[in-house]
Each structure stands twice: as C-alpha cells, then as structure tokens.
mmCIF file of C-alpha atoms in Angstrom:
data_model
loop_
_atom_site.group_PDB
_atom_site.id
_atom_site.type_symbol
_atom_site.label_atom_id
_atom_site.label_comp_id
_atom_site.label_asym_id
_atom_site.label_seq_id
_atom_site.Cartn_x
_atom_site.Cartn_y
_atom_site.Cartn_z
ATOM 1 C CA MET A 1 16.199 7.582 13.457
ATOM 2 C CA ALA A 2 13.426 7.022 10.904
ATOM 3 C CA TYR A 3 11.610 3.682 10.980
ATOM 4 C CA LEU A 4 12.033 3.324 7.215
ATOM 5 C CA GLU A 5 14.517 5.401 5.251
ATOM 6 C CA LEU A 6 15.429 5.440 1.581
ATOM 7 C CA LYS A 7 18.691 7.289 0.998
ATOM 8 C CA ASN A 8 19.640 8.490 -2.489
ATOM 9 C CA ILE A 9 18.090 5.433 -4.161
ATOM 10 C CA THR A 10 18.696 4.817 -7.845
ATOM 11 C CA LYS A 11 17.464 1.722 -9.673
ATOM 12 C CA THR A 12 18.647 0.916 -13.195
ATOM 13 C CA TYR A 13 17.666 -1.951 -15.475
ATOM 14 C CA GLY A 14 19.537 -3.164 -18.547
ATOM 15 C CA GLN A 15 23.056 -2.404 -19.721
ATOM 16 C CA GLY A 16 24.784 -0.151 -22.239
ATOM 17 C CA GLU A 17 22.420 1.365 -24.780
ATOM 18 C CA ASN A 18 19.521 -0.535 -23.222
ATOM 19 C CA GLU A 19 20.137 0.841 -19.741
ATOM 20 C CA THR A 20 17.144 2.609 -18.200
ATOM 21 C CA GLU A 21 17.181 4.422 -14.882
ATOM 22 C CA VAL A 22 13.718 3.734 -13.499
ATOM 23 C CA LEU A 23 14.146 5.441 -10.133
ATOM 24 C CA SER A 24 16.452 8.381 -9.520
ATOM 25 C CA ASN A 25 17.535 10.065 -6.280
ATOM 26 C CA ILE A 26 14.695 8.705 -4.130
ATOM 27 C CA ASN A 27 14.806 9.994 -0.558
ATOM 28 C CA LEU A 28 12.088 9.101 1.912
ATOM 29 C CA LYS A 29 11.667 8.900 5.690
ATOM 30 C CA ILE A 30 8.716 7.270 7.433
ATOM 31 C CA GLU A 31 8.365 7.421 11.207
ATOM 32 C CA GLU A 32 7.115 4.606 13.419
ATOM 33 C CA GLY A 33 3.314 4.439 13.495
ATOM 34 C CA GLU A 34 2.927 6.773 10.524
ATOM 35 C CA PHE A 35 0.608 6.063 7.594
ATOM 36 C CA VAL A 36 2.104 7.381 4.333
ATOM 37 C CA ALA A 37 0.645 7.152 0.829
ATOM 38 C CA ILE A 38 2.611 7.403 -2.402
ATOM 39 C CA VAL A 39 0.415 8.323 -5.333
ATOM 40 C CA GLY A 40 1.520 8.215 -8.924
ATOM 41 C CA PHE A 41 0.930 7.421 -12.539
ATOM 42 C CA THR A 42 0.494 3.920 -13.910
ATOM 43 C CA GLY A 43 3.944 2.758 -14.970
ATOM 44 C CA SER A 44 5.717 5.392 -12.884
ATOM 45 C CA GLY A 45 7.905 2.951 -10.951
ATOM 46 C CA LYS A 46 5.692 2.403 -7.890
ATOM 47 C CA THR A 47 6.059 -1.383 -7.900
ATOM 48 C CA THR A 48 9.838 -1.135 -8.295
ATOM 49 C CA LEU A 49 9.816 1.098 -5.225
ATOM 50 C CA VAL A 50 7.773 -1.470 -3.257
ATOM 51 C CA ASN A 51 10.104 -4.287 -4.285
ATOM 52 C CA LEU A 52 13.108 -2.284 -3.081
ATOM 53 C CA ILE A 53 11.490 -1.612 0.293
ATOM 54 C CA ASN A 54 10.509 -5.250 0.658
ATOM 55 C CA GLY A 55 14.000 -6.458 -0.234
ATOM 56 C CA LEU A 56 12.930 -8.354 -3.349
ATOM 57 C CA ILE A 57 15.440 -6.346 -5.390
ATOM 58 C CA GLN A 58 18.468 -4.259 -4.487
ATOM 59 C CA PRO A 59 19.089 -0.626 -5.506
ATOM 60 C CA THR A 60 21.748 0.168 -8.090
ATOM 61 C CA SER A 61 22.990 2.826 -5.686
ATOM 62 C CA GLY A 62 21.863 4.195 -2.351
ATOM 63 C CA GLU A 63 20.428 2.172 0.511
ATOM 64 C CA VAL A 64 17.139 1.155 2.097
ATOM 65 C CA LEU A 65 17.189 1.149 5.901
ATOM 66 C CA PHE A 66 14.554 -0.467 8.099
ATOM 67 C CA LYS A 67 14.871 0.313 11.803
ATOM 68 C CA GLY A 68 18.378 1.543 11.044
ATOM 69 C CA GLU A 69 19.564 -1.675 9.368
ATOM 70 C CA PRO A 70 20.107 -2.213 5.610
ATOM 71 C CA VAL A 71 17.345 -4.179 3.862
ATOM 72 C CA VAL A 72 19.020 -7.135 2.177
ATOM 73 C CA GLY A 73 16.077 -9.503 1.661
ATOM 74 C CA THR A 74 12.443 -10.118 2.502
ATOM 75 C CA SER A 75 11.323 -10.331 6.116
ATOM 76 C CA HIS A 76 8.081 -11.044 7.949
ATOM 77 C CA GLU A 77 8.721 -7.742 9.727
ATOM 78 C CA ARG A 78 7.507 -6.063 6.536
ATOM 79 C CA GLY A 79 4.142 -7.479 5.460
ATOM 80 C CA VAL A 80 3.204 -6.810 1.845
ATOM 81 C CA ILE A 81 -0.316 -6.786 0.389
ATOM 82 C CA PHE A 82 -0.308 -6.839 -3.418
ATOM 83 C CA GLN A 83 -3.103 -6.073 -5.868
ATOM 84 C CA ASN A 84 -3.149 -9.686 -7.050
ATOM 85 C CA TYR A 85 -4.093 -12.033 -4.267
ATOM 86 C CA SER A 86 -1.466 -14.791 -4.770
ATOM 87 C CA LEU A 87 -3.559 -17.307 -2.847
ATOM 88 C CA LEU A 88 -2.908 -21.006 -3.206
ATOM 89 C CA PRO A 89 -6.073 -22.226 -4.969
ATOM 90 C CA TRP A 90 -6.057 -25.732 -3.477
ATOM 91 C CA LEU A 91 -5.952 -24.459 0.124
ATOM 92 C CA THR A 92 -8.837 -23.112 2.190
ATOM 93 C CA VAL A 93 -8.907 -19.597 3.616
ATOM 94 C CA GLU A 94 -7.596 -20.899 6.931
ATOM 95 C CA GLN A 95 -4.873 -22.990 5.303
ATOM 96 C CA ASN A 96 -3.688 -20.044 3.176
ATOM 97 C CA VAL A 97 -3.289 -17.894 6.286
ATOM 98 C CA ILE A 98 -1.636 -20.707 8.272
ATOM 99 C CA MET A 99 0.957 -21.090 5.499
ATOM 100 C CA ALA A 100 1.970 -17.456 5.971
ATOM 101 C CA VAL A 101 2.109 -17.778 9.751
ATOM 102 C CA LYS A 102 4.177 -20.944 9.463
ATOM 103 C CA SER A 103 6.737 -19.228 7.229
ATOM 104 C CA ALA A 104 7.069 -16.333 9.681
ATOM 105 C CA PHE A 105 7.147 -18.464 12.831
ATOM 106 C CA PRO A 106 8.484 -21.890 11.762
ATOM 107 C CA ASN A 107 9.453 -22.925 15.281
ATOM 108 C CA ARG A 108 6.069 -22.333 16.897
ATOM 109 C CA GLU A 109 3.522 -25.059 17.634
ATOM 110 C CA LYS A 110 0.787 -25.919 15.148
ATOM 111 C CA SER A 111 -1.792 -24.781 17.682
ATOM 112 C CA VAL A 112 -0.218 -21.298 17.650
ATOM 113 C CA TRP A 113 -0.332 -21.153 13.855
ATOM 114 C CA LYS A 114 -4.004 -22.084 13.876
ATOM 115 C CA ARG A 115 -4.888 -19.657 16.668
ATOM 116 C CA LYS A 116 -3.191 -16.750 14.871
ATOM 117 C CA ALA A 117 -4.888 -17.643 11.578
ATOM 118 C CA VAL A 118 -8.352 -17.841 13.170
ATOM 119 C CA TYR A 119 -7.807 -14.541 14.986
ATOM 120 C CA TYR A 120 -6.883 -12.557 11.870
ATOM 121 C CA ILE A 121 -9.524 -14.206 9.692
ATOM 122 C CA GLU A 122 -12.078 -13.065 12.257
ATOM 123 C CA MET A 123 -10.520 -9.582 12.233
ATOM 124 C CA VAL A 124 -11.310 -9.196 8.519
ATOM 125 C CA ASN A 125 -14.814 -10.661 8.979
ATOM 126 C CA LEU A 126 -14.202 -13.886 7.062
ATOM 127 C CA THR A 127 -14.967 -16.479 9.747
ATOM 128 C CA PRO A 128 -18.025 -17.820 7.837
ATOM 129 C CA ALA A 129 -15.737 -18.501 4.839
ATOM 130 C CA ILE A 130 -12.856 -20.013 6.800
ATOM 131 C CA ASN A 131 -13.169 -23.426 5.105
ATOM 132 C CA LYS A 132 -13.847 -22.146 1.587
ATOM 133 C CA LEU A 133 -11.426 -22.299 -1.328
ATOM 134 C CA PRO A 134 -10.337 -19.081 -3.112
ATOM 135 C CA LYS A 135 -12.486 -19.919 -6.167
ATOM 136 C CA GLU A 136 -15.556 -19.773 -3.925
ATOM 137 C CA LEU A 137 -14.800 -16.203 -2.815
ATOM 138 C CA SER A 138 -15.491 -12.830 -4.371
ATOM 139 C CA GLY A 139 -12.606 -10.534 -5.310
ATOM 140 C CA GLY A 140 -13.126 -8.480 -2.177
ATOM 141 C CA MET A 141 -13.121 -11.577 0.028
ATOM 142 C CA ARG A 142 -9.910 -12.847 -1.580
ATOM 143 C CA GLN A 143 -8.262 -9.525 -0.893
ATOM 144 C CA ARG A 144 -9.398 -9.733 2.732
ATOM 145 C CA VAL A 145 -7.657 -13.116 2.931
ATOM 146 C CA ALA A 146 -4.510 -11.401 1.639
ATOM 147 C CA VAL A 147 -4.866 -8.742 4.353
ATOM 148 C CA ALA A 148 -5.368 -11.402 7.055
ATOM 149 C CA ARG A 149 -2.384 -13.327 5.783
ATOM 150 C CA ALA A 150 -0.112 -10.279 5.889
ATOM 151 C CA LEU A 151 -1.288 -9.265 9.359
ATOM 152 C CA ALA A 152 -0.991 -12.793 10.750
ATOM 153 C CA MET A 153 2.764 -12.634 10.167
ATOM 154 C CA LYS A 154 2.769 -9.841 12.795
ATOM 155 C CA PRO A 155 4.736 -7.358 10.662
ATOM 156 C CA ASP A 156 6.136 -4.188 12.148
ATOM 157 C CA MET A 157 5.262 -2.406 8.895
ATOM 158 C CA ILE A 158 2.462 -3.005 6.400
ATOM 159 C CA ILE A 159 3.240 -2.225 2.747
ATOM 160 C CA MET A 160 0.265 -2.093 0.378
ATOM 161 C CA ASP A 161 0.902 -2.084 -3.362
ATOM 162 C CA GLU A 162 -2.382 -0.868 -4.887
ATOM 163 C CA PRO A 163 -4.247 -3.529 -2.878
ATOM 164 C CA LEU A 164 -7.733 -2.280 -3.744
ATOM 165 C CA GLY A 165 -7.303 -1.231 -7.361
ATOM 166 C CA ALA A 166 -9.136 -4.197 -8.894
ATOM 167 C CA LEU A 167 -12.194 -3.955 -6.627
ATOM 168 C CA ASP A 168 -15.547 -2.272 -7.194
ATOM 169 C CA ALA A 169 -16.163 1.036 -5.407
ATOM 170 C CA LEU A 170 -18.334 -0.382 -2.615
ATOM 171 C CA THR A 171 -15.980 -3.253 -1.786
ATOM 172 C CA ARG A 172 -13.013 -0.910 -2.047
ATOM 173 C CA GLY A 173 -14.545 1.519 0.416
ATOM 174 C CA ASN A 174 -15.436 -1.219 2.901
ATOM 175 C CA LEU A 175 -11.951 -2.687 2.788
ATOM 176 C CA GLN A 176 -10.391 0.750 3.244
ATOM 177 C CA ASP A 177 -12.347 1.058 6.477
ATOM 178 C CA GLN A 178 -11.299 -2.402 7.635
ATOM 179 C CA ILE A 179 -7.626 -1.658 6.984
ATOM 180 C CA LEU A 180 -7.909 1.648 8.868
ATOM 181 C CA ASN A 181 -9.669 -0.014 11.801
ATOM 182 C CA ILE A 182 -6.928 -2.646 12.016
ATOM 183 C CA TRP A 183 -4.179 -0.027 11.657
ATOM 184 C CA GLY A 184 -5.798 2.132 14.325
ATOM 185 C CA LYS A 185 -5.663 -0.626 16.949
ATOM 186 C CA ASP A 186 -1.888 -0.746 17.238
ATOM 187 C CA LYS A 187 -0.692 1.950 14.805
ATOM 188 C CA ARG A 188 1.705 -0.241 12.856
ATOM 189 C CA THR A 189 3.705 1.750 10.364
ATOM 190 C CA ALA A 190 1.939 1.681 6.999
ATOM 191 C CA LEU A 191 2.843 2.564 3.418
ATOM 192 C CA LEU A 192 0.116 2.658 0.786
ATOM 193 C CA ILE A 193 0.933 2.756 -2.927
ATOM 194 C CA THR A 194 -2.076 3.955 -4.890
ATOM 195 C CA ASN A 195 -3.164 5.797 -8.010
ATOM 196 C CA ASP A 196 -6.309 7.096 -6.273
ATOM 197 C CA VAL A 197 -5.838 10.537 -4.739
ATOM 198 C CA ASP A 198 -9.034 10.347 -2.667
ATOM 199 C CA GLU A 199 -8.016 6.996 -1.229
ATOM 200 C CA GLY A 200 -4.671 8.431 -0.178
ATOM 201 C CA ILE A 201 -6.249 11.450 1.499
ATOM 202 C CA TYR A 202 -8.801 9.309 3.330
ATOM 203 C CA MET A 203 -6.264 6.828 4.686
ATOM 204 C CA ALA A 204 -2.882 8.527 5.098
ATOM 205 C CA ASP A 205 -1.125 11.122 7.241
ATOM 206 C CA ARG A 206 0.976 12.294 4.293
ATOM 207 C CA ILE A 207 0.757 11.908 0.519
ATOM 208 C CA ILE A 208 3.890 11.995 -1.629
ATOM 209 C CA PRO A 209 3.565 11.984 -5.439
ATOM 210 C CA LEU A 210 5.948 9.896 -7.529
ATOM 211 C CA ARG A 211 6.996 11.690 -10.689
ATOM 212 C CA PRO A 212 6.957 9.096 -13.500
ATOM 213 C CA GLY A 213 10.050 7.438 -14.897
ATOM 214 C CA PRO A 214 12.404 7.029 -16.491
ATOM 215 C CA ASN A 215 14.327 8.797 -13.738
ATOM 216 C CA ALA A 216 11.253 8.754 -11.496
ATOM 217 C CA THR A 217 11.649 10.686 -8.275
ATOM 218 C CA LEU A 218 9.454 11.765 -5.381
ATOM 219 C CA GLY A 219 7.705 15.114 -5.461
ATOM 220 C CA PRO A 220 6.752 17.401 -2.561
ATOM 221 C CA GLU A 221 4.791 15.916 0.328
ATOM 222 C CA PHE A 222 1.246 16.960 1.162
ATOM 223 C CA LYS A 223 0.231 16.673 4.822
ATOM 224 C CA ILE A 224 -3.345 15.565 5.479
ATOM 225 C CA ASP A 225 -4.761 17.866 8.143
ATOM 226 C CA LEU A 226 -7.903 15.865 8.920
ATOM 227 C CA GLU A 227 -8.782 14.381 12.287
ATOM 228 C CA ARG A 228 -9.202 10.636 12.713
ATOM 229 C CA PRO A 229 -11.426 8.726 12.477
ATOM 230 C CA ARG A 230 -12.415 10.283 9.172
ATOM 231 C CA ASP A 231 -15.962 10.350 7.874
ATOM 232 C CA LYS A 232 -16.332 10.178 4.102
ATOM 233 C CA THR A 233 -19.549 12.198 4.081
ATOM 234 C CA GLU A 234 -18.123 14.971 6.239
ATOM 235 C CA MET A 235 -14.907 15.041 4.215
ATOM 236 C CA ASN A 236 -16.832 16.017 1.125
ATOM 237 C CA ASP A 237 -17.697 19.330 2.820
ATOM 238 C CA SER A 238 -14.302 19.854 4.441
ATOM 239 C CA GLU A 239 -12.377 22.863 3.194
ATOM 240 C CA SER A 240 -9.118 21.204 4.241
ATOM 241 C CA PHE A 241 -9.980 18.123 2.172
ATOM 242 C CA LYS A 242 -10.907 20.214 -0.860
ATOM 243 C CA LYS A 243 -7.765 22.330 -0.618
ATOM 244 C CA THR A 244 -5.465 19.324 -0.222
ATOM 245 C CA ARG A 245 -7.159 17.392 -3.016
ATOM 246 C CA ASN A 246 -7.000 20.329 -5.420
ATOM 247 C CA SER A 247 -3.314 20.933 -4.648
ATOM 248 C CA ILE A 248 -2.387 17.303 -5.313
ATOM 249 C CA ILE A 249 -4.448 17.118 -8.495
ATOM 250 C CA GLU A 250 -2.984 20.391 -9.762
ATOM 251 C CA TYR A 251 0.528 19.086 -9.138
ATOM 252 C CA LEU A 252 -0.105 15.740 -10.845
ATOM 253 C CA MET A 253 -1.850 17.277 -13.826
ATOM 254 C CA GLY A 254 1.068 19.659 -14.213
ATOM 255 C CA ILE A 255 3.390 16.650 -14.436
ATOM 256 C CA GLY A 256 1.060 15.102 -16.995
ATOM 257 C CA GLU A 257 1.232 18.185 -19.177
ATOM 258 C CA GLU A 258 5.026 18.255 -18.925
ATOM 259 C CA ARG A 259 5.257 14.638 -19.976
ATOM 260 C CA LYS A 260 2.927 15.084 -22.918
ATOM 261 C CA SER A 261 5.151 17.780 -24.369
ATOM 262 C CA GLU A 262 8.532 16.181 -23.700
ATOM 263 C CA ALA A 263 8.091 12.405 -23.893
ATOM 264 C CA LYS A 264 6.978 9.923 -26.503
ATOM 265 C CA LYS A 265 5.509 7.625 -23.911
ATOM 266 C CA GLU A 266 1.890 8.240 -23.002
ATOM 267 C CA TYR A 267 1.358 8.258 -19.230
ATOM 268 C CA VAL A 268 -1.915 7.249 -17.648
ATOM 269 C CA LEU A 269 -2.907 9.798 -15.026
ATOM 270 C CA PRO A 270 -3.960 8.718 -11.556
ATOM 271 C CA GLU A 271 -7.666 8.956 -10.786
ATOM 272 C CA LEU A 272 -8.038 12.713 -10.986
ATOM 273 C CA THR A 273 -11.465 13.257 -12.533
ATOM 274 C CA PRO A 274 -13.448 15.626 -10.309
ATOM 275 C CA LYS A 275 -16.249 13.645 -8.707
ATOM 276 C CA ASP A 276 -18.354 13.551 -5.623
ATOM 277 C CA PHE A 277 -16.289 11.858 -2.909
ATOM 278 C CA VAL A 278 -19.326 10.271 -1.265
ATOM 279 C CA ASN A 279 -20.551 8.689 -4.511
ATOM 280 C CA GLN A 280 -17.162 7.126 -5.088
ATOM 281 C CA PHE A 281 -17.508 5.010 -1.960
ATOM 282 C CA ARG A 282 -21.259 4.493 -1.903
#
C-alpha cells in the first residue's frame, strides 16, 4: 500500500460553458520515507494538486488516499509549507510556532507546546530571533519560521508548495540544505512542488513533470540516481546529473513547443535556462 496515492483524479471548476477541467486523470503513488518532486509550468495546476492532497478541496472524480484512507479534510499528519509565509504579524516567532502546535495537539500541556516550539525553532537556526516579530525578519527567516511551524505539528508527510520560490539564490540554497538535513534525520515522506528543475534534482528521489492545464496530467517520472548526501559542487561534474537534467529539460521544452502551437494561452516555462549549477546556489 502506497503512503500517498492519487487514483484517477479529475478536478473541474465552473459549470456548463464555463466549466474547465484543470486536472485530468492524475495517478500518483508515493512510498513512506520517499522524497518526490513535481516540477511544472507556472499556472499548470500545481497548487490545485497540493490543495487536493492536503484536503482543502475535493476532487471532482477519483480519490486521494493517505495511508490507505480517503483524504476528506486537512490534518496535522500532512504538514504544508507554502510560498507565502502566512505568519500572524502580531505574534513573535515562538508564538507563531506555538499556535501551530496548539492546533495539532490541543489537549497537551502548555509546557509541551512551548518545548516543541523551542525545539523546532532551534532546528532551523532561529533561536536568536525567537522573540522577534515577523516584520523584523528577512524573507528567508520568515520562511524558516514556516518550516519550523510545519515540523512542530509532527506531520507524517511534509508537502512543500514552491516554498523557496520568492527567496534569493543564496538563501534558497541554504534553506534547501536545512530542509534536507531535517528530512534526513527521520525520513518523513516529502513532496516538493517546484518550477526549478535543479532544485528538484538536488532534493528529490524522483521528479515527475506536470503537463500544464487545462486537462493537466502527470508526465513520465525521472529517477534521480545520485547518492545522498549530495554535494552541489560535485553534482555539476556528475554525468548522471547532466543526463537527468537534460532529459527533464528536453521533455519540458517539448511540452512548451506543443503548447505554443496549439493553445492561445502563453505558458511560462519552469527555470530551464542552461546555467552553472554551482553559481545558482552560491
């Protein structure tokens, strides 16, 4: 039994002439402890997919199964990290994290909430900022609070919806490493939604492209045959990295060309411009 399974998922919005099928025939299995990345175009339906997995919306047809049970609503068992931080501006770093812990474990003692919050704030290296308000933090620090908050709810699966997209390259690279270090400690199941091919290769075990909607569906999977822990400098010279990257880019650019010729809508390609991998994260 897969840890997470999407079976024949279709998601439609609107009615009659205004009906649009955003996702079509989505099938996906993720095993326990696996780190999977879905890479796709801006506006391809990635966020709709995340919302289905998290139980925020229901599929028009098909079903989402988590640990063999249908997903019918949100749960602290599935921790979500979004691109926007969604922090409460009047609460400190510690208070923001405690709020999440309290919602996940409402019957525990206040001392437990505080202990969990302090532990995960330390894990993302934010102890010196524990009493600061969000407005006093950089974008990267606010995103680290979001990571700590999601982890403090002790989820069985971490779902990341383009969590690093708004950050500069250096901060993005550092936070990638922090997320991988945390994931590596207990191998919680992880799903990363990204439009950065290199990020997906660096972090995931498998990459699956999402062909853009309407009628978006998943493409073929690409297995990442690179040992962990991965070194960004060494990866730049890895033939396996180069081969995998080129295959994914070729596939995505082929979709882009198809869409240009058959659709009125202009699709924004994922980050596909050939560039030195080391410089991207320097």
